[in-house]
């Protein structure tokens, strides 16, 4: 199984400041035949189901604010919130859908400093 | 607009079984695999398996093999997750999720509480 490891486990950021979350996979999730990274990012607000923010590592889901962006390739990925808003308080998960069991990172909790 | 509406919370005794439903609407039910993911209190997301609503074919996480059964009823566009031989550590919120490679839509979740 592909193991997904996020860092940090939690972070506190001031309103309007940048938040950066990292995700590392135990093997590459880049398919060379189509040059796509099979990686998604989800946001889970308290008491709510997860919602997709980013897929194919860097494609923003329709309706997601453009302060959210995804980058990276192969085994190393980043989710960036360029200017943290109060409604961004949540747990963020990366997930690979490259092969085998769908695996998630352990989650990163984002709070307001 | 896609909607996945799950059945209500359940309280079960250890050793019993639970069956959770997921009613899909707003898309062609048989065109997309349905996955099940669970989340224990205060914990992360754990994949359980998927069902192909067209063929009925399934794939289960090794951890749940022999205890989980995914089924569907295409006439009412509903997917089901049944978990047997429940233990206290099966207490969790169970989600269905529509796969479009990634999980494009999620149900609202169903809390299953297992008591001894």
mmCIF file with all atom_site columns, C-alpha atoms in Angstrom:
data_model
loop_
_atom_site.group_PDB
_atom_site.id
_atom_site.type_symbol
_atom_site.label_atom_id
_atom_site.label_alt_id
_atom_site.label_comp_id
_atom_site.label_asym_id
_atom_site.label_entity_id
_atom_site.label_seq_id
_atom_site.pdbx_PDB_ins_code
_atom_site.Cartn_x
_atom_site.Cartn_y
_atom_site.Cartn_z
_atom_site.occupancy
_atom_site.B_iso_or_equiv
_atom_site.pdbx_formal_charge
_atom_site.auth_seq_id
_atom_site.auth_comp_id
_atom_site.auth_asym_id
_atom_site.auth_atom_id
_atom_site.pdbx_PDB_model_num
ATOM 1   C CA . UNK A 1 1   ? 0.000   0.000   0.000   1.00 0.00 ? 1   UNK A CA 1
ATOM 2   C CA . UNK A 1 2   ? 1.102   3.570   -0.632  1.00 0.00 ? 2   UNK A CA 1
ATOM 3   C CA . UNK A 1 3   ? 1.696   5.394   2.640   1.00 0.00 ? 3   UNK A CA 1
ATOM 4   C CA . UNK A 1 4   ? 0.846   9.095   2.725   1.00 0.00 ? 4   UNK A CA 1
ATOM 5   C CA . UNK A 1 5   ? 2.583   11.252  5.319   1.00 0.00 ? 5   UNK A CA 1
ATOM 6   C CA . UNK A 1 6   ? 1.579   14.844  5.998   1.00 0.00 ? 6   UNK A CA 1
ATOM 7   C CA . UNK A 1 7   ? 3.477   17.565  7.816   1.00 0.00 ? 7   UNK A CA 1
ATOM 8   C CA . UNK A 1 8   ? 2.954   19.285  10.104  1.00 0.00 ? 8   UNK A CA 1
ATOM 9   C CA . UNK A 1 9   ? 0.216   17.580  12.135  1.00 0.00 ? 9   UNK A CA 1
ATOM 10  C CA . UNK A 1 10  ? -1.126  21.001  13.071  1.00 0.00 ? 10  UNK A CA 1
ATOM 11  C CA . UNK A 1 11  ? -0.374  24.644  12.467  1.00 0.00 ? 11  UNK A CA 1
ATOM 12  C CA . UNK A 1 12  ? -1.656  27.976  13.690  1.00 0.00 ? 12  UNK A CA 1
ATOM 13  C CA . UNK A 1 13  ? -1.606  30.870  11.249  1.00 0.00 ? 13  UNK A CA 1
ATOM 14  C CA . UNK A 1 14  ? -2.709  34.486  11.612  1.00 0.00 ? 14  UNK A CA 1
ATOM 15  C CA . UNK A 1 15  ? -5.641  35.692  9.545   1.00 0.00 ? 15  UNK A CA 1
ATOM 16  C CA . UNK A 1 16  ? -4.439  36.832  6.143   1.00 0.00 ? 16  UNK A CA 1
ATOM 17  C CA . UNK A 1 17  ? -1.181  34.915  6.397   1.00 0.00 ? 17  UNK A CA 1
ATOM 18  C CA . UNK A 1 18  ? -0.013  31.929  4.329   1.00 0.00 ? 18  UNK A CA 1
ATOM 19  C CA . UNK A 1 19  ? -0.522  28.334  5.410   1.00 0.00 ? 19  UNK A CA 1
ATOM 20  C CA . UNK A 1 20  ? 1.490   25.512  3.851   1.00 0.00 ? 20  UNK A CA 1
ATOM 21  C CA . UNK A 1 21  ? 0.825   21.802  4.242   1.00 0.00 ? 21  UNK A CA 1
ATOM 22  C CA . UNK A 1 22  ? 3.101   19.093  2.894   1.00 0.00 ? 22  UNK A CA 1
ATOM 23  C CA . UNK A 1 23  ? 2.273   15.577  1.800   1.00 0.00 ? 23  UNK A CA 1
ATOM 24  C CA . UNK A 1 24  ? 4.741   12.849  0.915   1.00 0.00 ? 24  UNK A CA 1
ATOM 25  C CA . UNK A 1 25  ? 3.886   9.514   -0.684  1.00 0.00 ? 25  UNK A CA 1
ATOM 26  C CA . UNK A 1 26  ? 5.927   6.346   -0.162  1.00 0.00 ? 26  UNK A CA 1
ATOM 27  C CA . UNK A 1 27  ? 6.063   5.814   -3.920  1.00 0.00 ? 27  UNK A CA 1
ATOM 28  C CA . UNK A 1 28  ? 5.456   8.014   -6.919  1.00 0.00 ? 28  UNK A CA 1
ATOM 29  C CA . UNK A 1 29  ? 1.837   8.742   -7.821  1.00 0.00 ? 29  UNK A CA 1
ATOM 30  C CA . UNK A 1 30  ? 2.793   10.214  -11.183 1.00 0.00 ? 30  UNK A CA 1
ATOM 31  C CA . UNK A 1 31  ? 1.652   8.175   -14.164 1.00 0.00 ? 31  UNK A CA 1
ATOM 32  C CA . UNK A 1 32  ? 4.134   8.719   -16.978 1.00 0.00 ? 32  UNK A CA 1
ATOM 33  C CA . UNK A 1 33  ? 1.685   7.755   -19.728 1.00 0.00 ? 33  UNK A CA 1
ATOM 34  C CA . UNK A 1 34  ? -0.480  10.826  -19.107 1.00 0.00 ? 34  UNK A CA 1
ATOM 35  C CA . UNK A 1 35  ? 1.813   12.936  -16.906 1.00 0.00 ? 35  UNK A CA 1
ATOM 36  C CA . UNK A 1 36  ? -0.836  13.150  -14.180 1.00 0.00 ? 36  UNK A CA 1
ATOM 37  C CA . UNK A 1 37  ? -0.311  12.991  -10.445 1.00 0.00 ? 37  UNK A CA 1
ATOM 38  C CA . UNK A 1 38  ? -3.057  10.921  -8.839  1.00 0.00 ? 38  UNK A CA 1
ATOM 39  C CA . UNK A 1 39  ? -3.351  13.032  -5.732  1.00 0.00 ? 39  UNK A CA 1
ATOM 40  C CA . UNK A 1 40  ? -6.214  14.993  -4.165  1.00 0.00 ? 40  UNK A CA 1
ATOM 41  C CA . UNK A 1 41  ? -6.618  17.367  -1.240  1.00 0.00 ? 41  UNK A CA 1
ATOM 42  C CA . UNK A 1 42  ? -9.713  17.479  0.962   1.00 0.00 ? 42  UNK A CA 1
ATOM 43  C CA . UNK A 1 43  ? -10.940 19.934  3.571   1.00 0.00 ? 43  UNK A CA 1
ATOM 44  C CA . UNK A 1 44  ? -12.982 18.712  6.523   1.00 0.00 ? 44  UNK A CA 1
ATOM 45  C CA . UNK A 1 45  ? -14.594 21.362  8.676   1.00 0.00 ? 45  UNK A CA 1
ATOM 46  C CA . UNK A 1 46  ? -15.727 20.350  12.192  1.00 0.00 ? 46  UNK A CA 1
ATOM 47  C CA . UNK A 1 47  ? -18.768 18.096  12.107  1.00 0.00 ? 47  UNK A CA 1
ATOM 48  C CA . UNK A 1 48  ? -18.860 17.987  8.313   1.00 0.00 ? 48  UNK A CA 1
ATOM 49  C CA . UNK A 1 49  ? -17.896 15.418  5.687   1.00 0.00 ? 49  UNK A CA 1
ATOM 50  C CA . UNK A 1 50  ? -14.712 16.041  3.708   1.00 0.00 ? 50  UNK A CA 1
ATOM 51  C CA . UNK A 1 51  ? -14.911 18.115  0.542   1.00 0.00 ? 51  UNK A CA 1
ATOM 52  C CA . UNK A 1 52  ? -12.493 17.992  -2.359  1.00 0.00 ? 52  UNK A CA 1
ATOM 53  C CA . UNK A 1 53  ? -10.394 21.116  -2.875  1.00 0.00 ? 53  UNK A CA 1
ATOM 54  C CA . UNK A 1 54  ? -7.755  19.995  -5.375  1.00 0.00 ? 54  UNK A CA 1
ATOM 55  C CA . UNK A 1 55  ? -7.364  16.987  -7.660  1.00 0.00 ? 55  UNK A CA 1
ATOM 56  C CA . UNK A 1 56  ? -4.705  15.856  -10.102 1.00 0.00 ? 56  UNK A CA 1
ATOM 57  C CA . UNK A 1 57  ? -2.416  17.548  -7.545  1.00 0.00 ? 57  UNK A CA 1
ATOM 58  C CA . UNK A 1 58  ? -3.073  21.078  -8.824  1.00 0.00 ? 58  UNK A CA 1
ATOM 59  C CA . UNK A 1 59  ? -6.558  21.358  -10.362 1.00 0.00 ? 59  UNK A CA 1
ATOM 60  C CA . UNK A 1 60  ? -8.895  23.393  -8.206  1.00 0.00 ? 60  UNK A CA 1
ATOM 61  C CA . UNK A 1 61  ? -12.423 22.034  -7.813  1.00 0.00 ? 61  UNK A CA 1
ATOM 62  C CA . UNK A 1 62  ? -15.188 24.285  -9.138  1.00 0.00 ? 62  UNK A CA 1
ATOM 63  C CA . UNK A 1 63  ? -16.238 26.806  -6.505  1.00 0.00 ? 63  UNK A CA 1
ATOM 64  C CA . UNK A 1 64  ? -13.076 26.515  -4.423  1.00 0.00 ? 64  UNK A CA 1
ATOM 65  C CA . UNK A 1 65  ? -11.569 29.956  -3.701  1.00 0.00 ? 65  UNK A CA 1
ATOM 66  C CA . UNK A 1 66  ? -8.383  30.712  -5.584  1.00 0.00 ? 66  UNK A CA 1
ATOM 67  C CA . UNK A 1 67  ? -6.467  31.234  -2.338  1.00 0.00 ? 67  UNK A CA 1
ATOM 68  C CA . UNK A 1 68  ? -6.189  27.432  -2.302  1.00 0.00 ? 68  UNK A CA 1
ATOM 69  C CA . UNK A 1 69  ? -3.526  25.976  -4.572  1.00 0.00 ? 69  UNK A CA 1
ATOM 70  C CA . UNK A 1 70  ? -1.809  22.624  -4.975  1.00 0.00 ? 70  UNK A CA 1
ATOM 71  C CA . UNK A 1 71  ? 1.647   21.873  -6.290  1.00 0.00 ? 71  UNK A CA 1
ATOM 72  C CA . UNK A 1 72  ? 4.244   19.129  -6.493  1.00 0.00 ? 72  UNK A CA 1
ATOM 73  C CA . UNK A 1 73  ? 4.878   15.973  -8.465  1.00 0.00 ? 73  UNK A CA 1
ATOM 74  C CA . UNK A 1 74  ? 5.994   12.401  -7.967  1.00 0.00 ? 74  UNK A CA 1
ATOM 75  C CA . UNK A 1 75  ? 6.194   11.908  -4.227  1.00 0.00 ? 75  UNK A CA 1
ATOM 76  C CA . UNK A 1 76  ? 6.157   15.435  -2.777  1.00 0.00 ? 76  UNK A CA 1
ATOM 77  C CA . UNK A 1 77  ? 3.133   17.710  -2.742  1.00 0.00 ? 77  UNK A CA 1
ATOM 78  C CA . UNK A 1 78  ? 2.026   20.947  -1.132  1.00 0.00 ? 78  UNK A CA 1
ATOM 79  C CA . UNK A 1 79  ? -1.300  22.577  -0.373  1.00 0.00 ? 79  UNK A CA 1
ATOM 80  C CA . UNK A 1 80  ? -1.054  26.339  0.084   1.00 0.00 ? 80  UNK A CA 1
ATOM 81  C CA . UNK A 1 81  ? -3.655  28.692  1.484   1.00 0.00 ? 81  UNK A CA 1
ATOM 82  C CA . UNK A 1 82  ? -2.342  32.072  0.384   1.00 0.00 ? 82  UNK A CA 1
ATOM 83  C CA . UNK A 1 83  ? -4.330  34.242  2.806   1.00 0.00 ? 83  UNK A CA 1
ATOM 84  C CA . UNK A 1 84  ? -5.985  32.364  5.658   1.00 0.00 ? 84  UNK A CA 1
ATOM 85  C CA . UNK A 1 85  ? -9.620  33.171  6.342   1.00 0.00 ? 85  UNK A CA 1
ATOM 86  C CA . UNK A 1 86  ? -11.661 32.250  9.423   1.00 0.00 ? 86  UNK A CA 1
ATOM 87  C CA . UNK A 1 87  ? -13.705 29.741  7.414   1.00 0.00 ? 87  UNK A CA 1
ATOM 88  C CA . UNK A 1 88  ? -10.528 27.831  6.523   1.00 0.00 ? 88  UNK A CA 1
ATOM 89  C CA . UNK A 1 89  ? -10.243 26.407  10.043  1.00 0.00 ? 89  UNK A CA 1
ATOM 90  C CA . UNK A 1 90  ? -10.418 22.698  9.293   1.00 0.00 ? 90  UNK A CA 1
ATOM 91  C CA . UNK A 1 91  ? -8.463  19.483  8.953   1.00 0.00 ? 91  UNK A CA 1
ATOM 92  C CA . UNK A 1 92  ? -6.854  18.941  5.567   1.00 0.00 ? 92  UNK A CA 1
ATOM 93  C CA . UNK A 1 93  ? -6.104  15.518  4.080   1.00 0.00 ? 93  UNK A CA 1
ATOM 94  C CA . UNK A 1 94  ? -4.145  14.408  1.052   1.00 0.00 ? 94  UNK A CA 1
ATOM 95  C CA . UNK A 1 95  ? -5.135  11.182  -0.708  1.00 0.00 ? 95  UNK A CA 1
ATOM 96  C CA . UNK A 1 96  ? -3.633  9.099   -3.466  1.00 0.00 ? 96  UNK A CA 1
ATOM 97  C CA . UNK A 1 97  ? -5.776  7.382   -6.064  1.00 0.00 ? 97  UNK A CA 1
ATOM 98  C CA . UNK A 1 98  ? -2.876  6.017   -8.102  1.00 0.00 ? 98  UNK A CA 1
ATOM 99  C CA . UNK A 1 99  ? -3.272  2.345   -7.246  1.00 0.00 ? 99  UNK A CA 1
ATOM 100 C CA . UNK A 1 100 ? -4.310  -0.188  -4.638  1.00 0.00 ? 100 UNK A CA 1
ATOM 101 C CA . UNK A 1 101 ? -6.194  0.792   -1.516  1.00 0.00 ? 101 UNK A CA 1
ATOM 102 C CA . UNK A 1 102 ? -7.056  4.471   -1.488  1.00 0.00 ? 102 UNK A CA 1
ATOM 103 C CA . UNK A 1 103 ? -4.874  5.912   1.248   1.00 0.00 ? 103 UNK A CA 1
ATOM 104 C CA . UNK A 1 104 ? -5.033  9.210   3.070   1.00 0.00 ? 104 UNK A CA 1
ATOM 105 C CA . UNK A 1 105 ? -2.520  11.236  4.985   1.00 0.00 ? 105 UNK A CA 1
ATOM 106 C CA . UNK A 1 106 ? -3.119  11.479  8.726   1.00 0.00 ? 106 UNK A CA 1
ATOM 107 C CA . UNK A 1 107 ? -4.498  14.998  8.416   1.00 0.00 ? 107 UNK A CA 1
ATOM 108 C CA . UNK A 1 108 ? -3.262  18.492  9.252   1.00 0.00 ? 108 UNK A CA 1
ATOM 109 C CA . UNK A 1 109 ? -5.295  20.680  11.574  1.00 0.00 ? 109 UNK A CA 1
ATOM 110 C CA . UNK A 1 110 ? -5.257  24.375  10.671  1.00 0.00 ? 110 UNK A CA 1
ATOM 111 C CA . UNK A 1 111 ? -6.183  26.909  13.349  1.00 0.00 ? 111 UNK A CA 1
ATOM 112 C CA . UNK A 1 112 ? -6.116  30.683  13.739  1.00 0.00 ? 112 UNK A CA 1
ATOM 113 C CA . UNK A 1 113 ? -3.202  32.129  15.705  1.00 0.00 ? 113 UNK A CA 1
ATOM 114 C CA . UNK B 2 1   ? -26.754 18.453  -8.678  1.00 0.00 ? 1   UNK B CA 1
ATOM 115 C CA . UNK B 2 2   ? -25.321 15.327  -7.100  1.00 0.00 ? 2   UNK B CA 1
ATOM 116 C CA . UNK B 2 3   ? -26.665 14.265  -3.719  1.00 0.00 ? 3   UNK B CA 1
ATOM 117 C CA . UNK B 2 4   ? -25.693 11.308  -1.541  1.00 0.00 ? 4   UNK B CA 1
ATOM 118 C CA . UNK B 2 5   ? -28.086 10.898  1.380   1.00 0.00 ? 5   UNK B CA 1
ATOM 119 C CA . UNK B 2 6   ? -27.238 8.340   4.028   1.00 0.00 ? 6   UNK B CA 1
ATOM 120 C CA . UNK B 2 7   ? -29.406 6.590   6.575   1.00 0.00 ? 7   UNK B CA 1
ATOM 121 C CA . UNK B 2 8   ? -29.568 7.705   10.186  1.00 0.00 ? 8   UNK B CA 1
ATOM 122 C CA . UNK B 2 9   ? -27.422 6.985   13.216  1.00 0.00 ? 9   UNK B CA 1
ATOM 123 C CA . UNK B 2 10  ? -27.314 3.476   14.634  1.00 0.00 ? 10  UNK B CA 1
ATOM 124 C CA . UNK B 2 11  ? -26.531 2.023   18.054  1.00 0.00 ? 11  UNK B CA 1
ATOM 125 C CA . UNK B 2 12  ? -25.536 -1.630  18.052  1.00 0.00 ? 12  UNK B CA 1
ATOM 126 C CA . UNK B 2 13  ? -24.314 -4.215  20.510  1.00 0.00 ? 13  UNK B CA 1
ATOM 127 C CA . UNK B 2 14  ? -20.940 -5.887  20.142  1.00 0.00 ? 14  UNK B CA 1
ATOM 128 C CA . UNK B 2 15  ? -21.204 -8.865  17.810  1.00 0.00 ? 15  UNK B CA 1
ATOM 129 C CA . UNK B 2 16  ? -24.174 -7.496  15.896  1.00 0.00 ? 16  UNK B CA 1
ATOM 130 C CA . UNK B 2 17  ? -24.284 -6.252  12.297  1.00 0.00 ? 17  UNK B CA 1
ATOM 131 C CA . UNK B 2 18  ? -25.167 -2.870  10.849  1.00 0.00 ? 18  UNK B CA 1
ATOM 132 C CA . UNK B 2 19  ? -26.335 -1.903  7.370   1.00 0.00 ? 19  UNK B CA 1
ATOM 133 C CA . UNK B 2 20  ? -25.964 1.686   6.189   1.00 0.00 ? 20  UNK B CA 1
ATOM 134 C CA . UNK B 2 21  ? -27.618 2.987   3.036   1.00 0.00 ? 21  UNK B CA 1
ATOM 135 C CA . UNK B 2 22  ? -26.550 5.731   0.634   1.00 0.00 ? 22  UNK B CA 1
ATOM 136 C CA . UNK B 2 23  ? -29.220 7.086   -1.717  1.00 0.00 ? 23  UNK B CA 1
ATOM 137 C CA . UNK B 2 24  ? -27.709 8.692   -4.825  1.00 0.00 ? 24  UNK B CA 1
ATOM 138 C CA . UNK B 2 25  ? -29.331 11.262  -7.100  1.00 0.00 ? 25  UNK B CA 1
ATOM 139 C CA . UNK B 2 26  ? -28.366 13.827  -9.713  1.00 0.00 ? 26  UNK B CA 1
ATOM 140 C CA . UNK B 2 27  ? -26.212 11.558  -11.884 1.00 0.00 ? 27  UNK B CA 1
ATOM 141 C CA . UNK B 2 28  ? -26.280 8.158   -13.574 1.00 0.00 ? 28  UNK B CA 1
ATOM 142 C CA . UNK B 2 29  ? -25.845 5.803   -10.636 1.00 0.00 ? 29  UNK B CA 1
ATOM 143 C CA . UNK B 2 30  ? -24.231 2.994   -12.642 1.00 0.00 ? 30  UNK B CA 1
ATOM 144 C CA . UNK B 2 31  ? -21.532 5.209   -14.178 1.00 0.00 ? 31  UNK B CA 1
ATOM 145 C CA . UNK B 2 32  ? -19.406 5.751   -11.045 1.00 0.00 ? 32  UNK B CA 1
ATOM 146 C CA . UNK B 2 33  ? -17.938 3.501   -8.389  1.00 0.00 ? 33  UNK B CA 1
ATOM 147 C CA . UNK B 2 34  ? -19.174 4.122   -4.865  1.00 0.00 ? 34  UNK B CA 1
ATOM 148 C CA . UNK B 2 35  ? -16.621 3.981   -2.068  1.00 0.00 ? 35  UNK B CA 1
ATOM 149 C CA . UNK B 2 36  ? -17.031 3.709   1.693   1.00 0.00 ? 36  UNK B CA 1
ATOM 150 C CA . UNK B 2 37  ? -14.741 5.505   4.119   1.00 0.00 ? 37  UNK B CA 1
ATOM 151 C CA . UNK B 2 38  ? -14.972 5.595   7.885   1.00 0.00 ? 38  UNK B CA 1
ATOM 152 C CA . UNK B 2 39  ? -13.696 7.969   10.561  1.00 0.00 ? 39  UNK B CA 1
ATOM 153 C CA . UNK B 2 40  ? -13.361 6.983   14.203  1.00 0.00 ? 40  UNK B CA 1
ATOM 154 C CA . UNK B 2 41  ? -13.908 9.767   16.766  1.00 0.00 ? 41  UNK B CA 1
ATOM 155 C CA . UNK B 2 42  ? -11.084 12.291  16.548  1.00 0.00 ? 42  UNK B CA 1
ATOM 156 C CA . UNK B 2 43  ? -9.237  10.179  13.985  1.00 0.00 ? 43  UNK B CA 1
ATOM 157 C CA . UNK B 2 44  ? -8.437  10.291  10.272  1.00 0.00 ? 44  UNK B CA 1
ATOM 158 C CA . UNK B 2 45  ? -10.073 8.801   7.201   1.00 0.00 ? 45  UNK B CA 1
ATOM 159 C CA . UNK B 2 46  ? -9.940  5.058   6.532   1.00 0.00 ? 46  UNK B CA 1
ATOM 160 C CA . UNK B 2 47  ? -10.906 3.486   3.204   1.00 0.00 ? 47  UNK B CA 1
ATOM 161 C CA . UNK B 2 48  ? -13.104 0.391   3.447   1.00 0.00 ? 48  UNK B CA 1
ATOM 162 C CA . UNK B 2 49  ? -13.884 -0.586  -0.129  1.00 0.00 ? 49  UNK B CA 1
ATOM 163 C CA . UNK B 2 50  ? -15.788 0.155   -3.299  1.00 0.00 ? 50  UNK B CA 1
ATOM 164 C CA . UNK B 2 51  ? -18.611 -1.227  -5.366  1.00 0.00 ? 51  UNK B CA 1
ATOM 165 C CA . UNK B 2 52  ? -19.175 -0.943  -9.096  1.00 0.00 ? 52  UNK B CA 1
ATOM 166 C CA . UNK B 2 53  ? -22.926 -0.233  -9.225  1.00 0.00 ? 53  UNK B CA 1
ATOM 167 C CA . UNK B 2 54  ? -23.089 -1.399  -12.849 1.00 0.00 ? 54  UNK B CA 1
ATOM 168 C CA . UNK B 2 55  ? -21.656 -4.889  -12.375 1.00 0.00 ? 55  UNK B CA 1
ATOM 169 C CA . UNK B 2 56  ? -21.943 -5.296  -8.615  1.00 0.00 ? 56  UNK B CA 1
ATOM 170 C CA . UNK B 2 57  ? -18.230 -6.029  -8.458  1.00 0.00 ? 57  UNK B CA 1
ATOM 171 C CA . UNK B 2 58  ? -16.507 -5.109  -5.214  1.00 0.00 ? 58  UNK B CA 1
ATOM 172 C CA . UNK B 2 59  ? -13.068 -4.514  -3.758  1.00 0.00 ? 59  UNK B CA 1
ATOM 173 C CA . UNK B 2 60  ? -12.486 -4.490  -0.021  1.00 0.00 ? 60  UNK B CA 1
ATOM 174 C CA . UNK B 2 61  ? -9.661  -3.256  2.169   1.00 0.00 ? 61  UNK B CA 1
ATOM 175 C CA . UNK B 2 62  ? -7.763  -6.201  3.559   1.00 0.00 ? 62  UNK B CA 1
ATOM 176 C CA . UNK B 2 63  ? -8.547  -5.086  7.098   1.00 0.00 ? 63  UNK B CA 1
ATOM 177 C CA . UNK B 2 64  ? -12.286 -5.547  6.533   1.00 0.00 ? 64  UNK B CA 1
ATOM 178 C CA . UNK B 2 65  ? -12.250 -8.685  4.368   1.00 0.00 ? 65  UNK B CA 1
ATOM 179 C CA . UNK B 2 66  ? -14.811 -11.164 5.647   1.00 0.00 ? 66  UNK B CA 1
ATOM 180 C CA . UNK B 2 67  ? -16.674 -8.571  7.723   1.00 0.00 ? 67  UNK B CA 1
ATOM 181 C CA . UNK B 2 68  ? -17.833 -5.981  5.199   1.00 0.00 ? 68  UNK B CA 1
ATOM 182 C CA . UNK B 2 69  ? -20.288 -6.460  2.335   1.00 0.00 ? 69  UNK B CA 1
ATOM 183 C CA . UNK B 2 70  ? -21.064 -3.771  -0.212  1.00 0.00 ? 70  UNK B CA 1
ATOM 184 C CA . UNK B 2 71  ? -24.219 -4.111  -2.279  1.00 0.00 ? 71  UNK B CA 1
ATOM 185 C CA . UNK B 2 72  ? -26.460 -1.912  -4.378  1.00 0.00 ? 72  UNK B CA 1
ATOM 186 C CA . UNK B 2 73  ? -29.994 -1.706  -5.692  1.00 0.00 ? 73  UNK B CA 1
ATOM 187 C CA . UNK B 2 74  ? -29.922 0.011   -9.057  1.00 0.00 ? 74  UNK B CA 1
ATOM 188 C CA . UNK B 2 75  ? -33.737 0.293   -9.183  1.00 0.00 ? 75  UNK B CA 1
ATOM 189 C CA . UNK B 2 76  ? -33.614 2.793   -6.310  1.00 0.00 ? 76  UNK B CA 1
ATOM 190 C CA . UNK B 2 77  ? -30.057 4.101   -6.919  1.00 0.00 ? 77  UNK B CA 1
ATOM 191 C CA . UNK B 2 78  ? -28.953 3.098   -3.453  1.00 0.00 ? 78  UNK B CA 1
ATOM 192 C CA . UNK B 2 79  ? -25.695 1.619   -2.216  1.00 0.00 ? 79  UNK B CA 1
ATOM 193 C CA . UNK B 2 80  ? -25.347 -0.301  1.035   1.00 0.00 ? 80  UNK B CA 1
ATOM 194 C CA . UNK B 2 81  ? -22.528 -1.074  3.438   1.00 0.00 ? 81  UNK B CA 1
ATOM 195 C CA . UNK B 2 82  ? -23.007 -3.921  5.901   1.00 0.00 ? 82  UNK B CA 1
ATOM 196 C CA . UNK B 2 83  ? -20.445 -4.533  8.635   1.00 0.00 ? 83  UNK B CA 1
ATOM 197 C CA . UNK B 2 84  ? -20.742 -7.665  10.759  1.00 0.00 ? 84  UNK B CA 1
ATOM 198 C CA . UNK B 2 85  ? -19.301 -8.882  14.058  1.00 0.00 ? 85  UNK B CA 1
ATOM 199 C CA . UNK B 2 86  ? -19.160 -5.341  15.345  1.00 0.00 ? 86  UNK B CA 1
ATOM 200 C CA . UNK B 2 87  ? -16.594 -4.373  17.988  1.00 0.00 ? 87  UNK B CA 1
ATOM 201 C CA . UNK B 2 88  ? -16.245 -1.255  20.100  1.00 0.00 ? 88  UNK B CA 1
ATOM 202 C CA . UNK B 2 89  ? -13.494 0.034   17.803  1.00 0.00 ? 89  UNK B CA 1
ATOM 203 C CA . UNK B 2 90  ? -15.963 0.032   14.887  1.00 0.00 ? 90  UNK B CA 1
ATOM 204 C CA . UNK B 2 91  ? -17.599 3.071   16.486  1.00 0.00 ? 91  UNK B CA 1
ATOM 205 C CA . UNK B 2 92  ? -17.186 5.671   13.764  1.00 0.00 ? 92  UNK B CA 1
ATOM 206 C CA . UNK B 2 93  ? -18.852 7.882   11.201  1.00 0.00 ? 93  UNK B CA 1
ATOM 207 C CA . UNK B 2 94  ? -19.274 5.963   7.944   1.00 0.00 ? 94  UNK B CA 1
ATOM 208 C CA . UNK B 2 95  ? -19.307 7.878   4.659   1.00 0.00 ? 95  UNK B CA 1
ATOM 209 C CA . UNK B 2 96  ? -20.185 6.912   1.115   1.00 0.00 ? 96  UNK B CA 1
ATOM 210 C CA . UNK B 2 97  ? -18.305 8.794   -1.583  1.00 0.00 ? 97  UNK B CA 1
ATOM 211 C CA . UNK B 2 98  ? -18.758 8.947   -5.344  1.00 0.00 ? 98  UNK B CA 1
ATOM 212 C CA . UNK B 2 99  ? -15.526 8.290   -7.174  1.00 0.00 ? 99  UNK B CA 1
ATOM 213 C CA . UNK B 2 100 ? -14.508 10.293  -10.213 1.00 0.00 ? 100 UNK B CA 1
ATOM 214 C CA . UNK B 2 101 ? -10.925 9.165   -9.712  1.00 0.00 ? 101 UNK B CA 1
ATOM 215 C CA . UNK B 2 102 ? -10.912 11.351  -6.583  1.00 0.00 ? 102 UNK B CA 1
ATOM 216 C CA . UNK B 2 103 ? -13.952 11.577  -4.283  1.00 0.00 ? 103 UNK B CA 1
ATOM 217 C CA . UNK B 2 104 ? -16.054 14.230  -5.961  1.00 0.00 ? 104 UNK B CA 1
ATOM 218 C CA . UNK B 2 105 ? -19.077 13.919  -3.639  1.00 0.00 ? 105 UNK B CA 1
ATOM 219 C CA . UNK B 2 106 ? -19.614 12.620  -0.124  1.00 0.00 ? 106 UNK B CA 1
ATOM 220 C CA . UNK B 2 107 ? -22.633 11.588  1.873   1.00 0.00 ? 107 UNK B CA 1
ATOM 221 C CA . UNK B 2 108 ? -23.357 13.409  5.109   1.00 0.00 ? 108 UNK B CA 1
ATOM 222 C CA . UNK B 2 109 ? -22.091 10.475  7.175   1.00 0.00 ? 109 UNK B CA 1
ATOM 223 C CA . UNK B 2 110 ? -23.757 7.933   9.448   1.00 0.00 ? 110 UNK B CA 1
ATOM 224 C CA . UNK B 2 111 ? -22.645 7.548   13.061  1.00 0.00 ? 111 UNK B CA 1
ATOM 225 C CA . UNK B 2 112 ? -22.498 3.937   14.167  1.00 0.00 ? 112 UNK B CA 1
ATOM 226 C CA . UNK B 2 113 ? -22.001 3.454   17.900  1.00 0.00 ? 113 UNK B CA 1
ATOM 227 C CA . UNK B 2 114 ? -21.081 0.007   19.179  1.00 0.00 ? 114 UNK B CA 1
ATOM 228 C CA . UNK B 2 115 ? -21.718 -0.668  22.835  1.00 0.00 ? 115 UNK B CA 1
ATOM 229 C CA . UNK B 2 116 ? -20.906 -3.692  24.926  1.00 0.00 ? 116 UNK B CA 1
#
